[in-house]
mmCIF file of N, CA and C in Angstrom:
data_model
loop_
_atom_site.group_PDB
_atom_site.id
_atom_site.type_symbol
_atom_site.label_atom_id
_atom_site.label_comp_id
_atom_site.label_asym_id
_atom_site.label_seq_id
_atom_site.Cartn_x
_atom_site.Cartn_y
_atom_site.Cartn_z
ATOM 1 N N MET A 229 84.241 128.200 88.390
ATOM 2 C CA MET A 229 84.272 127.778 87.005
ATOM 3 C C MET A 229 83.574 126.425 86.888
ATOM 4 N N ARG A 230 82.686 126.307 85.931
ATOM 5 C CA ARG A 230 82.002 125.039 85.706
ATOM 6 C C ARG A 230 82.952 124.035 85.079
ATOM 7 N N ARG A 231 82.670 122.739 85.311
ATOM 8 C CA ARG A 231 83.511 121.667 84.773
ATOM 9 C C ARG A 231 83.678 121.776 83.269
ATOM 10 N N ASP A 232 82.615 122.107 82.530
ATOM 11 C CA ASP A 232 82.720 122.147 81.080
ATOM 12 C C ASP A 232 83.460 123.377 80.567
ATOM 13 N N GLU A 233 83.719 124.365 81.433
ATOM 14 C CA GLU A 233 84.473 125.551 81.038
ATOM 15 C C GLU A 233 85.967 125.391 81.309
ATOM 16 N N ARG A 234 86.291 124.535 82.228
ATOM 17 C CA ARG A 234 87.667 124.392 82.703
ATOM 18 C C ARG A 234 88.501 123.619 81.685
ATOM 19 N N PRO A 235 89.708 124.068 81.365
ATOM 20 C CA PRO A 235 90.571 123.281 80.489
ATOM 21 C C PRO A 235 90.858 121.930 81.129
ATOM 22 N N GLN A 236 90.758 120.881 80.370
ATOM 23 C CA GLN A 236 90.967 119.534 80.876
ATOM 24 C C GLN A 236 92.278 118.970 80.348
ATOM 25 N N PRO A 237 93.038 118.262 81.196
ATOM 26 C CA PRO A 237 94.181 117.534 80.659
ATOM 27 C C PRO A 237 93.663 116.541 79.636
ATOM 28 N N ARG A 238 94.298 116.485 78.492
ATOM 29 C CA ARG A 238 93.830 115.602 77.435
ATOM 30 C C ARG A 238 95.000 114.849 76.844
ATOM 31 N N LEU A 239 94.717 113.659 76.427
ATOM 32 C CA LEU A 239 95.717 112.823 75.775
ATOM 33 C C LEU A 239 95.369 112.792 74.304
ATOM 34 N N GLY A 240 96.127 113.554 73.509
ATOM 35 C CA GLY A 240 95.904 113.553 72.068
ATOM 36 C C GLY A 240 94.616 114.217 71.668
ATOM 37 N N GLY A 241 94.158 115.212 72.401
ATOM 38 C CA GLY A 241 92.997 115.962 71.986
ATOM 39 C C GLY A 241 91.671 115.382 72.450
ATOM 40 N N GLY A 242 91.660 114.316 73.188
ATOM 41 C CA GLY A 242 90.397 113.831 73.715
ATOM 42 C C GLY A 242 90.221 112.340 73.543
ATOM 43 N N ARG A 243 89.082 111.894 73.952
ATOM 44 C CA ARG A 243 88.774 110.474 73.961
ATOM 45 C C ARG A 243 88.860 109.877 72.564
ATOM 46 N N GLY A 244 89.560 108.745 72.469
ATOM 47 C CA GLY A 244 89.620 108.003 71.225
ATOM 48 C C GLY A 244 90.635 108.495 70.220
ATOM 49 N N ARG A 245 91.293 109.586 70.495
ATOM 50 C CA ARG A 245 92.293 110.084 69.551
ATOM 51 C C ARG A 245 93.681 109.703 70.021
ATOM 52 N N ARG A 246 94.514 109.370 69.096
ATOM 53 C CA ARG A 246 95.870 108.962 69.438
ATOM 54 C C ARG A 246 96.767 110.162 69.612
ATOM 55 N N ARG A 247 97.574 110.105 70.608
ATOM 56 C CA ARG A 247 98.581 111.133 70.813
ATOM 57 C C ARG A 247 99.752 110.817 69.900
ATOM 58 N N PRO A 248 100.318 111.810 69.235
ATOM 59 C CA PRO A 248 101.530 111.533 68.458
ATOM 60 C C PRO A 248 102.559 110.883 69.374
ATOM 61 N N GLY A 249 103.344 109.991 68.838
ATOM 62 C CA GLY A 249 104.285 109.231 69.645
ATOM 63 C C GLY A 249 105.122 110.105 70.559
ATOM 64 N N HIS A 250 105.051 109.824 71.824
ATOM 65 C CA HIS A 250 105.904 110.497 72.802
ATOM 66 C C HIS A 250 107.152 109.651 72.941
ATOM 67 N N ARG A 251 108.274 110.219 72.673
ATOM 68 C CA ARG A 251 109.513 109.466 72.734
ATOM 69 C C ARG A 251 110.039 109.491 74.162
ATOM 70 N N ALA A 252 109.808 108.384 74.832
ATOM 71 C CA ALA A 252 110.275 108.290 76.213
ATOM 72 C C ALA A 252 111.786 108.201 76.250
ATOM 73 N N GLY A 253 112.377 107.821 75.094
ATOM 74 C CA GLY A 253 113.827 107.732 75.025
ATOM 75 C C GLY A 253 114.340 106.855 76.140
ATOM 76 N N HIS A 254 115.275 107.349 76.880
ATOM 77 C CA HIS A 254 115.813 106.591 77.994
ATOM 78 C C HIS A 254 115.862 107.479 79.225
ATOM 79 N N PRO A 255 114.706 107.637 79.903
ATOM 80 C CA PRO A 255 114.704 108.435 81.124
ATOM 81 C C PRO A 255 115.473 107.691 82.200
ATOM 82 N N GLY A 256 116.716 107.960 82.307
ATOM 83 C CA GLY A 256 117.565 107.148 83.165
ATOM 84 C C GLY A 256 118.043 105.984 82.320
ATOM 85 N N ASP A 257 119.307 105.889 82.139
ATOM 86 C CA ASP A 257 119.910 104.874 81.278
ATOM 87 C C ASP A 257 119.501 103.479 81.732
ATOM 88 N N PRO A 258 118.876 102.682 80.840
ATOM 89 C CA PRO A 258 118.473 101.338 81.263
ATOM 90 C C PRO A 258 119.661 100.458 81.612
ATOM 91 N N ARG A 259 120.826 100.756 81.034
ATOM 92 C CA ARG A 259 122.014 99.981 81.413
ATOM 93 C C ARG A 259 122.440 100.338 82.829
ATOM 94 N N GLY A 260 122.241 101.594 83.217
ATOM 95 C CA GLY A 260 122.569 102.019 84.575
ATOM 96 C C GLY A 260 121.592 101.471 85.606
ATOM 97 N N LEU A 261 120.351 101.196 85.173
ATOM 98 C CA LEU A 261 119.350 100.656 86.092
ATOM 99 C C LEU A 261 119.809 99.337 86.681
ATOM 100 N N ARG A 262 120.440 98.509 85.885
ATOM 101 C CA ARG A 262 120.886 97.196 86.393
ATOM 102 C C ARG A 262 121.816 97.361 87.576
ATOM 103 N N GLU A 263 122.646 98.396 87.530
ATOM 104 C CA GLU A 263 123.562 98.628 88.654
ATOM 105 C C GLU A 263 122.787 99.074 89.892
ATOM 106 N N ARG A 264 121.816 99.974 89.692
ATOM 107 C CA ARG A 264 121.030 100.455 90.836
ATOM 108 C C ARG A 264 120.204 99.342 91.452
ATOM 109 N N LEU A 265 119.757 98.369 90.628
ATOM 110 C CA LEU A 265 118.956 97.255 91.134
ATOM 111 C C LEU A 265 119.808 96.102 91.651
ATOM 112 N N GLY A 266 121.117 96.159 91.383
ATOM 113 C CA GLY A 266 121.976 95.040 91.737
ATOM 114 C C GLY A 266 121.744 93.850 90.819
ATOM 115 N N ASP A 267 121.258 94.116 89.616
ATOM 116 C CA ASP A 267 120.910 93.065 88.649
ATOM 117 C C ASP A 267 122.189 92.509 88.024
ATOM 118 N N GLN A 268 122.453 91.253 88.286
ATOM 119 C CA GLN A 268 123.651 90.611 87.745
ATOM 120 C C GLN A 268 123.357 89.752 86.514
ATOM 121 N N ASN A 269 122.146 89.822 85.980
ATOM 122 C CA ASN A 269 121.784 89.045 84.805
ATOM 123 C C ASN A 269 122.574 89.571 83.606
ATOM 124 N N PRO A 270 123.415 88.747 83.005
ATOM 125 C CA PRO A 270 124.273 89.234 81.917
ATOM 126 C C PRO A 270 123.533 89.659 80.657
ATOM 127 N N ILE A 271 122.253 89.291 80.477
ATOM 128 C CA ILE A 271 121.541 89.762 79.283
ATOM 129 C C ILE A 271 121.269 91.257 79.338
ATOM 130 N N HIS A 272 121.412 91.860 80.541
ATOM 131 C CA HIS A 272 121.208 93.295 80.703
ATOM 132 C C HIS A 272 122.519 94.074 80.685
ATOM 133 N N GLN A 273 123.648 93.379 80.532
ATOM 134 C CA GLN A 273 124.910 94.096 80.643
ATOM 135 C C GLN A 273 126.027 93.624 79.721
ATOM 136 N N ASP A 274 125.959 92.440 79.182
ATOM 137 C CA ASP A 274 127.073 91.893 78.410
ATOM 138 C C ASP A 274 126.608 91.557 76.985
ATOM 139 N N GLU A 275 127.060 92.383 76.013
ATOM 140 C CA GLU A 275 126.636 92.196 74.627
ATOM 141 C C GLU A 275 126.965 90.796 74.110
ATOM 142 N N GLU A 276 128.167 90.333 74.392
ATOM 143 C CA GLU A 276 128.591 89.018 73.899
ATOM 144 C C GLU A 276 127.703 87.913 74.470
ATOM 145 N N PHE A 277 127.436 87.977 75.772
ATOM 146 C CA PHE A 277 126.579 86.963 76.379
ATOM 147 C C PHE A 277 125.163 87.034 75.798
ATOM 148 N N ALA A 278 124.615 88.244 75.689
ATOM 149 C CA ALA A 278 123.257 88.397 75.155
ATOM 150 C C ALA A 278 123.147 87.759 73.769
ATOM 151 N N ARG A 279 124.139 87.991 72.939
ATOM 152 C CA ARG A 279 124.127 87.400 71.591
ATOM 153 C C ARG A 279 124.266 85.876 71.658
ATOM 154 N N SER A 280 125.030 85.381 72.624
ATOM 155 C CA SER A 280 125.249 83.928 72.724
ATOM 156 C C SER A 280 123.972 83.170 73.090
ATOM 157 N N VAL A 281 123.000 83.878 73.684
ATOM 158 C CA VAL A 281 121.735 83.223 74.037
ATOM 159 C C VAL A 281 120.615 83.593 73.063
ATOM 160 N N GLY A 282 120.999 84.154 71.911
ATOM 161 C CA GLY A 282 120.033 84.415 70.850
ATOM 162 C C GLY A 282 119.409 85.791 70.820
ATOM 163 N N LEU A 283 119.847 86.679 71.680
ATOM 164 C CA LEU A 283 119.335 88.052 71.652
ATOM 165 C C LEU A 283 120.176 88.886 70.691
ATOM 166 N N PRO A 284 119.601 89.928 70.110
ATOM 167 C CA PRO A 284 120.378 90.744 69.177
ATOM 168 C C PRO A 284 121.425 91.621 69.869
ATOM 169 N N ASP A 285 121.231 91.913 71.143
ATOM 170 C CA ASP A 285 122.139 92.760 71.921
ATOM 171 C C ASP A 285 121.631 92.748 73.356
ATOM 172 N N VAL A 286 122.218 93.573 74.204
ATOM 173 C CA VAL A 286 121.753 93.748 75.579
ATOM 174 C C VAL A 286 120.297 94.217 75.531
ATOM 175 N N ILE A 287 119.491 93.764 76.488
ATOM 176 C CA ILE A 287 118.096 94.215 76.551
ATOM 177 C C ILE A 287 117.854 94.974 77.850
ATOM 178 N N ALA A 288 116.892 95.904 77.784
ATOM 179 C CA ALA A 288 116.512 96.673 78.971
ATOM 180 C C ALA A 288 115.755 95.773 79.937
ATOM 181 N N HIS A 289 115.849 96.080 81.205
ATOM 182 C CA HIS A 289 115.083 95.388 82.233
ATOM 183 C C HIS A 289 113.603 95.704 82.000
ATOM 184 N N GLY A 290 112.731 94.728 82.142
ATOM 185 C CA GLY A 290 111.300 94.939 81.927
ATOM 186 C C GLY A 290 110.721 96.042 82.793
ATOM 187 N N MET A 291 111.203 96.168 84.015
ATOM 188 C CA MET A 291 110.686 97.214 84.895
ATOM 189 C C MET A 291 111.050 98.603 84.384
ATOM 190 N N TRP A 292 112.189 98.715 83.690
ATOM 191 C CA TRP A 292 112.542 99.995 83.082
ATOM 192 C C TRP A 292 111.524 100.345 81.992
ATOM 193 N N THR A 293 111.175 99.353 81.168
ATOM 194 C CA THR A 293 110.213 99.576 80.083
ATOM 195 C C THR A 293 108.861 99.982 80.645
ATOM 196 N N MET A 294 108.406 99.278 81.667
ATOM 197 C CA MET A 294 107.137 99.606 82.303
ATOM 198 C C MET A 294 107.186 101.019 82.893
ATOM 199 N N GLY A 295 108.304 101.346 83.506
ATOM 200 C CA GLY A 295 108.465 102.678 84.093
ATOM 201 C C GLY A 295 108.477 103.781 83.056
ATOM 202 N N ALA A 296 109.060 103.517 81.886
ATOM 203 C CA ALA A 296 109.091 104.525 80.819
ATOM 204 C C ALA A 296 107.671 104.868 80.380
ATOM 205 N N ALA A 297 106.822 103.849 80.205
ATOM 206 C CA ALA A 297 105.428 104.090 79.808
ATOM 207 C C ALA A 297 104.663 104.769 80.944
ATOM 208 N N GLY A 298 104.908 104.343 82.170
ATOM 209 C CA GLY A 298 104.246 104.955 83.317
ATOM 210 C C GLY A 298 104.601 106.419 83.481
ATOM 211 N N THR A 299 105.832 106.776 83.150
ATOM 212 C CA THR A 299 106.261 108.166 83.231
ATOM 213 C C THR A 299 105.464 109.036 82.271
ATOM 214 N N VAL A 300 105.197 108.526 81.084
ATOM 215 C CA VAL A 300 104.433 109.297 80.094
ATOM 216 C C VAL A 300 103.036 109.613 80.627
ATOM 217 N N VAL A 301 102.336 108.621 81.163
ATOM 218 C CA VAL A 301 100.976 108.867 81.654
ATOM 219 C C VAL A 301 101.000 109.723 82.915
ATOM 220 N N SER A 302 102.010 109.578 83.754
ATOM 221 C CA SER A 302 102.131 110.423 84.953
ATOM 222 C C SER A 302 102.331 111.878 84.585
ATOM 223 N N GLU A 303 103.182 112.123 83.598
ATOM 224 C CA GLU A 303 103.409 113.500 83.142
ATOM 225 C C GLU A 303 102.134 114.077 82.537
ATOM 226 N N TRP A 304 101.395 113.272 81.764
ATOM 227 C CA TRP A 304 100.143 113.737 81.175
ATOM 228 C C TRP A 304 99.146 114.105 82.262
ATOM 229 N N ALA A 305 99.078 113.291 83.316
ATOM 230 C CA ALA A 305 98.131 113.529 84.413
ATOM 231 C C ALA A 305 98.551 114.696 85.293
ATOM 232 N N GLY A 306 99.817 115.073 85.228
ATOM 233 C CA GLY A 306 100.295 116.202 86.019
ATOM 234 C C GLY A 306 100.922 115.823 87.344
ATOM 235 N N ASP A 307 100.806 114.561 87.734
ATOM 236 C CA ASP A 307 101.356 114.126 89.017
ATOM 237 C C ASP A 307 101.248 112.606 89.070
ATOM 238 N N ALA A 308 102.327 111.946 89.432
ATOM 239 C CA ALA A 308 102.310 110.478 89.517
ATOM 240 C C ALA A 308 101.274 109.981 90.520
ATOM 241 N N GLY A 309 100.945 110.783 91.525
ATOM 242 C CA GLY A 309 99.952 110.406 92.516
ATOM 243 C C GLY A 309 98.537 110.301 91.953
ATOM 244 N N ARG A 310 98.325 110.838 90.761
ATOM 245 C CA ARG A 310 97.011 110.740 90.122
ATOM 246 C C ARG A 310 96.796 109.382 89.454
ATOM 247 N N VAL A 311 97.863 108.640 89.249
ATOM 248 C CA VAL A 311 97.740 107.312 88.642
ATOM 249 C C VAL A 311 97.340 106.347 89.753
ATOM 250 N N VAL A 312 96.098 105.857 89.690
ATOM 251 C CA VAL A 312 95.575 105.020 90.769
ATOM 252 C C VAL A 312 95.641 103.530 90.439
ATOM 253 N N GLU A 313 95.781 103.197 89.158
ATOM 254 C CA GLU A 313 95.967 101.807 88.736
ATOM 255 C C GLU A 313 96.873 101.821 87.518
ATOM 256 N N TYR A 314 97.723 100.798 87.424
ATOM 257 C CA TYR A 314 98.608 100.690 86.268
ATOM 258 C C TYR A 314 99.084 99.255 86.166
ATOM 259 N N GLY A 315 98.968 98.697 84.979
ATOM 260 C CA GLY A 315 99.419 97.331 84.782
ATOM 261 C C GLY A 315 99.744 97.072 83.325
ATOM 262 N N THR A 316 100.568 96.078 83.086
ATOM 263 C CA THR A 316 100.949 95.734 81.731
ATOM 264 C C THR A 316 101.466 94.310 81.680
ATOM 265 N N ARG A 317 101.681 93.843 80.456
ATOM 266 C CA ARG A 317 102.360 92.567 80.197
ATOM 267 C C ARG A 317 103.533 92.880 79.293
ATOM 268 N N PHE A 318 104.608 92.167 79.481
ATOM 269 C CA PHE A 318 105.788 92.348 78.641
ATOM 270 C C PHE A 318 105.659 91.431 77.429
ATOM 271 N N THR A 319 105.747 91.995 76.220
ATOM 272 C CA THR A 319 105.539 91.195 75.015
ATOM 273 C C THR A 319 106.818 90.971 74.211
ATOM 274 N N GLN A 320 107.728 91.928 74.235
ATOM 275 C CA GLN A 320 108.992 91.829 73.500
ATOM 276 C C GLN A 320 110.069 92.547 74.307
ATOM 277 N N PRO A 321 111.310 92.096 74.207
ATOM 278 C CA PRO A 321 112.377 92.825 74.899
ATOM 279 C C PRO A 321 112.708 94.123 74.170
ATOM 280 N N VAL A 322 113.205 95.085 74.926
ATOM 281 C CA VAL A 322 113.699 96.340 74.358
ATOM 282 C C VAL A 322 115.208 96.201 74.214
ATOM 283 N N VAL A 323 115.663 96.193 72.973
ATOM 284 C CA VAL A 323 117.090 96.054 72.688
ATOM 285 C C VAL A 323 117.766 97.398 72.925
ATOM 286 N N VAL A 324 118.886 97.358 73.642
ATOM 287 C CA VAL A 324 119.607 98.580 73.986
ATOM 288 C C VAL A 324 121.059 98.453 73.530
ATOM 289 N N PRO A 325 121.328 98.729 72.251
ATOM 290 C CA PRO A 325 122.714 98.685 71.799
ATOM 291 C C PRO A 325 123.518 99.804 72.456
ATOM 292 N N ALA A 326 124.830 99.694 72.408
ATOM 293 C CA ALA A 326 125.692 100.707 73.021
ATOM 294 C C ALA A 326 125.394 102.097 72.467
ATOM 295 N N SER A 327 124.921 102.175 71.216
ATOM 296 C CA SER A 327 124.608 103.470 70.600
ATOM 297 C C SER A 327 123.284 104.049 71.095
ATOM 298 N N GLY A 328 122.533 103.277 71.882
ATOM 299 C CA GLY A 328 121.264 103.750 72.432
ATOM 300 C C GLY A 328 120.073 103.229 71.650
ATOM 301 N N GLY A 329 118.913 103.603 72.071
ATOM 302 C CA GLY A 329 117.664 103.191 71.458
ATOM 303 C C GLY A 329 116.558 104.039 72.022
ATOM 304 N N GLU A 330 115.312 103.687 71.698
ATOM 305 C CA GLU A 330 114.213 104.466 72.242
ATOM 306 C C GLU A 330 112.954 103.609 72.354
ATOM 307 N N VAL A 331 112.083 104.079 73.214
ATOM 308 C CA VAL A 331 110.756 103.502 73.356
ATOM 309 C C VAL A 331 109.783 104.617 73.011
ATOM 310 N N VAL A 332 108.834 104.328 72.136
ATOM 311 C CA VAL A 332 107.822 105.306 71.743
ATOM 312 C C VAL A 332 106.518 104.907 72.425
ATOM 313 N N VAL A 333 105.943 105.853 73.163
ATOM 314 C CA VAL A 333 104.729 105.586 73.929
ATOM 315 C C VAL A 333 103.610 106.486 73.415
ATOM 316 N N SER A 334 102.443 105.883 73.161
ATOM 317 C CA SER A 334 101.262 106.658 72.794
ATOM 318 C C SER A 334 100.094 106.136 73.614
ATOM 319 N N GLY A 335 99.019 106.888 73.642
ATOM 320 C CA GLY A 335 97.880 106.472 74.439
ATOM 321 C C GLY A 335 96.568 106.899 73.847
ATOM 322 N N THR A 336 95.537 106.171 74.237
ATOM 323 C CA THR A 336 94.166 106.473 73.844
ATOM 324 C C THR A 336 93.309 106.481 75.100
ATOM 325 N N VAL A 337 92.548 107.545 75.276
ATOM 326 C CA VAL A 337 91.612 107.589 76.391
ATOM 327 C C VAL A 337 90.438 106.686 76.033
ATOM 328 N N ARG A 338 90.277 105.620 76.802
ATOM 329 C CA ARG A 338 89.220 104.639 76.530
ATOM 330 C C ARG A 338 87.915 105.004 77.219
ATOM 331 N N ALA A 339 88.003 105.519 78.437
ATOM 332 C CA ALA A 339 86.779 105.811 79.191
ATOM 333 C C ALA A 339 87.014 106.988 80.118
ATOM 334 N N VAL A 340 85.935 107.770 80.306
ATOM 335 C CA VAL A 340 85.960 108.901 81.229
ATOM 336 C C VAL A 340 84.742 108.789 82.121
ATOM 337 N N GLU A 341 84.960 108.773 83.432
ATOM 338 C CA GLU A 341 83.866 108.785 84.403
ATOM 339 C C GLU A 341 83.791 110.203 84.955
ATOM 340 N N ALA A 342 82.937 111.015 84.362
ATOM 341 C CA ALA A 342 82.872 112.434 84.704
ATOM 342 C C ALA A 342 82.583 112.679 86.181
ATOM 343 N N GLU A 343 81.726 111.842 86.780
ATOM 344 C CA GLU A 343 81.346 112.076 88.174
ATOM 345 C C GLU A 343 82.471 111.757 89.157
ATOM 346 N N THR A 344 83.382 110.856 88.795
ATOM 347 C CA THR A 344 84.473 110.492 89.703
ATOM 348 C C THR A 344 85.825 111.057 89.265
ATOM 349 N N GLY A 345 85.910 111.493 88.011
ATOM 350 C CA GLY A 345 87.178 111.991 87.494
ATOM 351 C C GLY A 345 88.135 110.895 87.073
ATOM 352 N N ARG A 346 87.667 109.653 87.058
ATOM 353 C CA ARG A 346 88.533 108.534 86.650
ATOM 354 C C ARG A 346 88.581 108.449 85.127
ATOM 355 N N VAL A 347 89.806 108.361 84.622
ATOM 356 C CA VAL A 347 90.040 108.262 83.184
ATOM 357 C C VAL A 347 90.863 107.006 82.944
ATOM 358 N N THR A 348 90.391 106.136 82.049
ATOM 359 C CA THR A 348 91.126 104.928 81.699
ATOM 360 C C THR A 348 91.864 105.169 80.396
ATOM 361 N N VAL A 349 93.163 104.904 80.415
ATOM 362 C CA VAL A 349 94.016 105.163 79.259
ATOM 363 C C VAL A 349 94.675 103.855 78.820
ATOM 364 N N ASP A 350 94.502 103.521 77.543
ATOM 365 C CA ASP A 350 95.212 102.386 76.947
ATOM 366 C C ASP A 350 96.518 102.920 76.372
ATOM 367 N N LEU A 351 97.630 102.338 76.783
ATOM 368 C CA LEU A 351 98.948 102.780 76.314
ATOM 369 C C LEU A 351 99.535 101.772 75.341
ATOM 370 N N THR A 352 100.284 102.280 74.393
ATOM 371 C CA THR A 352 101.017 101.440 73.461
ATOM 372 C C THR A 352 102.479 101.856 73.549
ATOM 373 N N ALA A 353 103.356 100.894 73.712
ATOM 374 C CA ALA A 353 104.794 101.167 73.759
ATOM 375 C C ALA A 353 105.466 100.313 72.698
ATOM 376 N N THR A 354 106.275 100.964 71.864
ATOM 377 C CA THR A 354 106.993 100.254 70.805
ATOM 378 C C THR A 354 108.475 100.611 70.860
ATOM 379 N N SER A 355 109.273 99.711 70.348
ATOM 380 C CA SER A 355 110.704 99.929 70.191
ATOM 381 C C SER A 355 111.103 99.267 68.876
ATOM 382 N N GLU A 356 111.785 100.016 68.053
ATOM 383 C CA GLU A 356 112.190 99.525 66.735
ATOM 384 C C GLU A 356 110.975 99.002 65.962
ATOM 385 N N GLY A 357 109.829 99.665 66.120
ATOM 386 C CA GLY A 357 108.619 99.298 65.402
ATOM 387 C C GLY A 357 107.877 98.090 65.949
ATOM 388 N N ARG A 358 108.345 97.499 67.058
ATOM 389 C CA ARG A 358 107.693 96.325 67.654
ATOM 390 C C ARG A 358 107.001 96.730 68.953
ATOM 391 N N LYS A 359 105.813 96.177 69.147
ATOM 392 C CA LYS A 359 105.083 96.421 70.394
ATOM 393 C C LYS A 359 105.804 95.693 71.523
ATOM 394 N N VAL A 360 106.182 96.423 72.570
ATOM 395 C CA VAL A 360 106.959 95.821 73.658
ATOM 396 C C VAL A 360 106.161 95.652 74.951
ATOM 397 N N LEU A 361 105.004 96.281 75.041
ATOM 398 C CA LEU A 361 104.116 96.095 76.185
ATOM 399 C C LEU A 361 102.731 95.756 75.652
ATOM 400 N N GLY A 362 102.049 94.834 76.317
ATOM 401 C CA GLY A 362 100.689 94.471 75.942
ATOM 402 C C GLY A 362 99.747 94.704 77.104
ATOM 403 N N ARG A 363 98.493 94.933 76.785
ATOM 404 C CA ARG A 363 97.480 95.191 77.816
ATOM 405 C C ARG A 363 97.964 96.237 78.812
ATOM 406 N N CYS A 364 98.545 97.280 78.289
ATOM 407 C CA CYS A 364 99.085 98.349 79.133
ATOM 408 C C CYS A 364 97.978 99.370 79.379
ATOM 409 N N VAL A 365 97.497 99.410 80.624
ATOM 410 C CA VAL A 365 96.354 100.247 80.973
ATOM 411 C C VAL A 365 96.667 101.021 82.255
ATOM 412 N N ALA A 366 96.331 102.301 82.220
ATOM 413 C CA ALA A 366 96.460 103.145 83.417
ATOM 414 C C ALA A 366 95.110 103.766 83.711
ATOM 415 N N VAL A 367 94.791 103.888 84.991
ATOM 416 C CA VAL A 367 93.605 104.616 85.429
ATOM 417 C C VAL A 367 94.105 105.823 86.217
ATOM 418 N N VAL A 368 93.643 106.988 85.783
ATOM 419 C CA VAL A 368 94.101 108.244 86.347
ATOM 420 C C VAL A 368 92.909 108.960 86.960
ATOM 421 N N ARG A 369 93.120 109.601 88.104
ATOM 422 C CA ARG A 369 92.049 110.389 88.726
ATOM 423 C C ARG A 369 92.365 111.866 88.496
ATOM 424 N N LEU A 370 91.464 112.538 87.781
ATOM 425 C CA LEU A 370 91.592 113.969 87.533
ATOM 426 C C LEU A 370 90.652 114.724 88.462
ATOM 427 N N ASP A 371 90.835 116.017 88.582
ATOM 428 C CA ASP A 371 90.001 116.833 89.457
ATOM 429 C C ASP A 371 88.571 116.894 88.935
ATOM 430 N N VAL A 372 87.627 116.873 89.850
ATOM 431 C CA VAL A 372 86.213 117.011 89.520
ATOM 432 C C VAL A 372 85.693 118.197 90.313
ATOM 433 N N ASP A 373 85.075 119.147 89.616
ATOM 434 C CA ASP A 373 84.453 120.280 90.324
ATOM 435 C C ASP A 373 83.187 119.804 90.991
ATOM 436 N N GLY A 374 83.004 120.187 92.208
ATOM 437 C CA GLY A 374 81.852 119.696 92.945
ATOM 438 C C GLY A 374 80.833 120.716 93.099
#
């Protein structure tokens, strides 16, 4: 099968198009992550303390937020091993009230290197309508017919 005949994994229908918001929700409770990490920072576990330092409620660990966005691109690529580069900056905390919350992740394919199969994806992650990750970029290697 020629490369142009083969169905290609696509993010939102192709280059430059936005994927409808993928609700990463809480793949693994972010409050439970603190226990698995041994995180004793009270802003991740104690509502009263979080409010006392000016936060609206408990916040998710930044690595959980980064992982939620990374999971979306890994699932799109079909295998986490296809993600060859991934980086981001944390711009806002993700508030996690006892009733729960969500992170909405979308992406735009910025560049495709047909000869190498490398695809650069710009990701956007929001929570409660606020952008929570900045400069979130993943590079994925897809199959190339030779």
